[in-house]
CSV table of C-alpha atoms and ligand atoms in Angstrom, one decimal:
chain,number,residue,atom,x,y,z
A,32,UNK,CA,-76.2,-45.5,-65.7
A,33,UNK,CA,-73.0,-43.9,-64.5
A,34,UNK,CA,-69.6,-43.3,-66.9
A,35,UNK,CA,-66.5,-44.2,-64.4
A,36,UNK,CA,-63.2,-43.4,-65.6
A,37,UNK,CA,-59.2,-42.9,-64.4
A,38,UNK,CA,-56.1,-42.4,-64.8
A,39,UNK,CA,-53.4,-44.7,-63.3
A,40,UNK,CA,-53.4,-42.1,-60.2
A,41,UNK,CA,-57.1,-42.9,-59.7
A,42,UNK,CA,-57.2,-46.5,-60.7
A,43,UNK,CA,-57.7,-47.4,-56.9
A,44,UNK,CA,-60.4,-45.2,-56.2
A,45,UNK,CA,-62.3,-46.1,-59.0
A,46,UNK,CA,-62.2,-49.7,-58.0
A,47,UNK,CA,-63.7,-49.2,-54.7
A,48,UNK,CA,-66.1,-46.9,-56.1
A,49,UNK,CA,-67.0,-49.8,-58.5
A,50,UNK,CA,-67.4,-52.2,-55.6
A,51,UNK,CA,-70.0,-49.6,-54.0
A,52,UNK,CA,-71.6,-49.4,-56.9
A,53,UNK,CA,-72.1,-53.3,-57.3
A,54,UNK,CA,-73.2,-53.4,-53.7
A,55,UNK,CA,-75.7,-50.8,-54.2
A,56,UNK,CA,-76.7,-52.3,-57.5
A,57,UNK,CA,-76.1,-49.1,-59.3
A,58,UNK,CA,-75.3,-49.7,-63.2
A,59,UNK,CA,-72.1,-48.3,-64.9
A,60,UNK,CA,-69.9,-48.5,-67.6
A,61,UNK,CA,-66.2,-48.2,-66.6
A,62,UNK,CA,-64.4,-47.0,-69.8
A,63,UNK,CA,-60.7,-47.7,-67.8
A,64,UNK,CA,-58.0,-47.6,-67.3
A,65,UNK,CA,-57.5,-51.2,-65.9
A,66,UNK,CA,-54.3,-51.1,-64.4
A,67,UNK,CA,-51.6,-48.6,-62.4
A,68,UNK,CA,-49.5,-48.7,-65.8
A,69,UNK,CA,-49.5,-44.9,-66.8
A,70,UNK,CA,-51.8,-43.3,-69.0
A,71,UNK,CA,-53.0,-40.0,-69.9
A,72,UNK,CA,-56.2,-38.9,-67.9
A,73,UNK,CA,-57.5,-36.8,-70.8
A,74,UNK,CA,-58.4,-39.8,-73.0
A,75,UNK,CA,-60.9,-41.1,-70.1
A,76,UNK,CA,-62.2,-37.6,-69.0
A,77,UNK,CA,-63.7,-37.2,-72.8
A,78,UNK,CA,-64.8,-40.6,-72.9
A,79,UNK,CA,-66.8,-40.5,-69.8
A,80,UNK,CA,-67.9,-36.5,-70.5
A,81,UNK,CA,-69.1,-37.5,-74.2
A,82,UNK,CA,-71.4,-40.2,-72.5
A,83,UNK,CA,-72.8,-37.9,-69.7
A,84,UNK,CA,-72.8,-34.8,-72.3
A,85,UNK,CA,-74.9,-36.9,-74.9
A,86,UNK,CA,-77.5,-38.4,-72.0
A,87,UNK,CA,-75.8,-42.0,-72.6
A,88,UNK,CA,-75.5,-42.0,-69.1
A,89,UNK,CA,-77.0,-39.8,-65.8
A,90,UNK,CA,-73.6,-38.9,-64.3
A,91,UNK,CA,-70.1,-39.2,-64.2
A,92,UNK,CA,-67.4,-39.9,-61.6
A,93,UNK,CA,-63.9,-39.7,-63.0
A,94,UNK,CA,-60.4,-40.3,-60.5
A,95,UNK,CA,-57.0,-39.3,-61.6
A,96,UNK,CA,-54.1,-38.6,-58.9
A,97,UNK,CA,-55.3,-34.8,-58.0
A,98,UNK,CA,-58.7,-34.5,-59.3
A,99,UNK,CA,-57.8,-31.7,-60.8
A,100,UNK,CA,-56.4,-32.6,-64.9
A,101,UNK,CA,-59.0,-35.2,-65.6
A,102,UNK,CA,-61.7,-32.4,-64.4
A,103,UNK,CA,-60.6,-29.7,-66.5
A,104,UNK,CA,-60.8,-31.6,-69.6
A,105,UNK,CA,-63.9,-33.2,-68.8
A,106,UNK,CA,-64.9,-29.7,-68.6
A,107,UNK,CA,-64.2,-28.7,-72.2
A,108,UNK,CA,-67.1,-30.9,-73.3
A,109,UNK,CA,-70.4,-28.9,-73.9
A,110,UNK,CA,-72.9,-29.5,-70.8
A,111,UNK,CA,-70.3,-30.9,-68.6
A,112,UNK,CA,-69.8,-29.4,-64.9
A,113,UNK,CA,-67.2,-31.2,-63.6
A,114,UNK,CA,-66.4,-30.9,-59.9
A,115,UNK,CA,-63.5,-32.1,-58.0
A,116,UNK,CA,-64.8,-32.8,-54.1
A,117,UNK,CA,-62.1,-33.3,-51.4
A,118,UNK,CA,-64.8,-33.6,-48.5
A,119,UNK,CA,-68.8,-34.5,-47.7
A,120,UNK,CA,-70.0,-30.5,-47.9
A,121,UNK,CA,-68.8,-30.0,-51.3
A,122,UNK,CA,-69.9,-33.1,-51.9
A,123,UNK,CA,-73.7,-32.3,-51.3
A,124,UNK,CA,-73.1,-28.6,-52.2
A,125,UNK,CA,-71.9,-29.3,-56.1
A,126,UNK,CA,-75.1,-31.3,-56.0
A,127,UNK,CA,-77.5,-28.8,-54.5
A,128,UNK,CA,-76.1,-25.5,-56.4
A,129,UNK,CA,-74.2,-26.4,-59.2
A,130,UNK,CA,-76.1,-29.9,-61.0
A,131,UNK,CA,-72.4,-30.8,-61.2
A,132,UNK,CA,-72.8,-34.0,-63.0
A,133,UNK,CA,-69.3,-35.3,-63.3
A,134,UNK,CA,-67.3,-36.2,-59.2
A,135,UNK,CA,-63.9,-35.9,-59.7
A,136,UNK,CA,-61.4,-37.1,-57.1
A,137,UNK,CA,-57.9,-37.4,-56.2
A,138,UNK,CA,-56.3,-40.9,-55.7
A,139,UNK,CA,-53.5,-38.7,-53.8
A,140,UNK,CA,-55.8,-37.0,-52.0
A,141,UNK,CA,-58.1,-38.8,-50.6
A,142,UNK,CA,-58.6,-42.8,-49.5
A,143,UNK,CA,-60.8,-44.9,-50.9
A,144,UNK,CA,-63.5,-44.7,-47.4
A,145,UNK,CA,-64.1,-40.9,-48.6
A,146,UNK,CA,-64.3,-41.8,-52.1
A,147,UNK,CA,-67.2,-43.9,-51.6
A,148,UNK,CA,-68.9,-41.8,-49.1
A,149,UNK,CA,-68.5,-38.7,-51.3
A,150,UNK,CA,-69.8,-40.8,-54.3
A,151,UNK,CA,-72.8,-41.9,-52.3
A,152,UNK,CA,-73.5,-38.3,-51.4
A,153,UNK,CA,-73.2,-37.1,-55.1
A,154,UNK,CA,-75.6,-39.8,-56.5
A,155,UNK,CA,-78.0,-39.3,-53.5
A,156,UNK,CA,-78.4,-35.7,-53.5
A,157,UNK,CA,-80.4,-33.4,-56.1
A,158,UNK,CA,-79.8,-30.5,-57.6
A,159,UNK,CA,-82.1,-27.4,-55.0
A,160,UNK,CA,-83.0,-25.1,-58.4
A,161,UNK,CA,-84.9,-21.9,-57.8
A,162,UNK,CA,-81.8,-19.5,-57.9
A,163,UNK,CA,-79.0,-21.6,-58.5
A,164,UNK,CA,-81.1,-22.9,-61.6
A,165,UNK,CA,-80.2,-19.4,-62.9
A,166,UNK,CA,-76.9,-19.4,-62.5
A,167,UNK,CA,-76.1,-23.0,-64.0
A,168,UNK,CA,-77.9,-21.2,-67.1
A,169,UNK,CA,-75.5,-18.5,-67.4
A,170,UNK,CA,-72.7,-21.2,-67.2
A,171,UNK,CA,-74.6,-22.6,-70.2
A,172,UNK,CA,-74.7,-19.3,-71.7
A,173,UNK,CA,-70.6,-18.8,-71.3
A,174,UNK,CA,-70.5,-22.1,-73.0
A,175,UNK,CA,-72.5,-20.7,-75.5
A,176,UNK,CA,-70.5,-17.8,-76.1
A,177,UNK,CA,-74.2,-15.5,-75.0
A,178,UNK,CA,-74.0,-12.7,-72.9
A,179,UNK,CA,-74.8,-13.1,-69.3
B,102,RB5,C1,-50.5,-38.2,-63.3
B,102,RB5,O1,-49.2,-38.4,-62.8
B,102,RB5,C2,-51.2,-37.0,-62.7
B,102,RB5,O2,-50.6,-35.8,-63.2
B,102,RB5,C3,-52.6,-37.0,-62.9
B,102,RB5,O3,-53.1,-38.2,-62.3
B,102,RB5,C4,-53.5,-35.9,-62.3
B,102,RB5,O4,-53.1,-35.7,-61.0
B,102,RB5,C5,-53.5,-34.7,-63.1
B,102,RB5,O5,-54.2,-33.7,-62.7
């Protein structure tokens, strides 16, 4: 199961993400927002962080108009690494060395083609381990307030 959310600067991209996710038969809960009117992206960030954070759902992919705001709160929720991709190798890289389990994207970044194909590469590519499996840890450990 995947959490979607957006602001009204994402709205688009999560739309065509949702129709790629139909497609691909891919189950998700889309906690909004369900129009362009404005709304705050921080409200849908914890909603969809609080689903992946709790194991409600596998992974996240919230859109606001940069990425960036709707990332950094996400990111205040324990067991959350939230990464905001603007092409295909960052794509597969937050995958392979981070376990980033929350895409973020920019409706005024990108268009709609990249946010699906960065989408598909985030759900299709796993986290490598070994080393980088270290590293997440002392990410979890900074969460944790633990010395690293
Ligand atoms: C909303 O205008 C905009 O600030 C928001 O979508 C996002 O880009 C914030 O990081």
């Amino acid at each position: 199961m995947i959490a979607l959310g957006a602001d009204h600067g994402g709205f688009n991209l999560k739309e065509a993400i949702k129709k790629y996710l139909d497609e691909k038969n891919i189950e998700y809960v889309d906690y909004g927002c369900y129009s362009e009117e404005s709304v705050d992206y921080a409200v849908f960030a914890k909603k969809v962080a609080d689903d992946v954070s709790n194991g409600k759902c596998e992974k996240g992919i919230l859109c606001c108009g940069t990425g960036i705001g709707i990332s950094i709160a996400a990111n205040k929720v324990k067991g959350i690494r939230a990464a905001v991709v603007t092409n295909e190798f960052c794509a597969e890289m937050t995958r392979r060395h981070n376990d980033a389990n929350i895409l973020a994207l920019g409706g005024r970044v990108i268009s709609e083609e990249e946010a699906v194909r960065f989408t598909d590469i985030f759900l299709n590519t796993e986290f490598e381990g070994g080393r980088h499996e270290r590293r997440v840890g002392q990410i979890s450990k900074i969460e944790n307030g633990e010395e690293i």
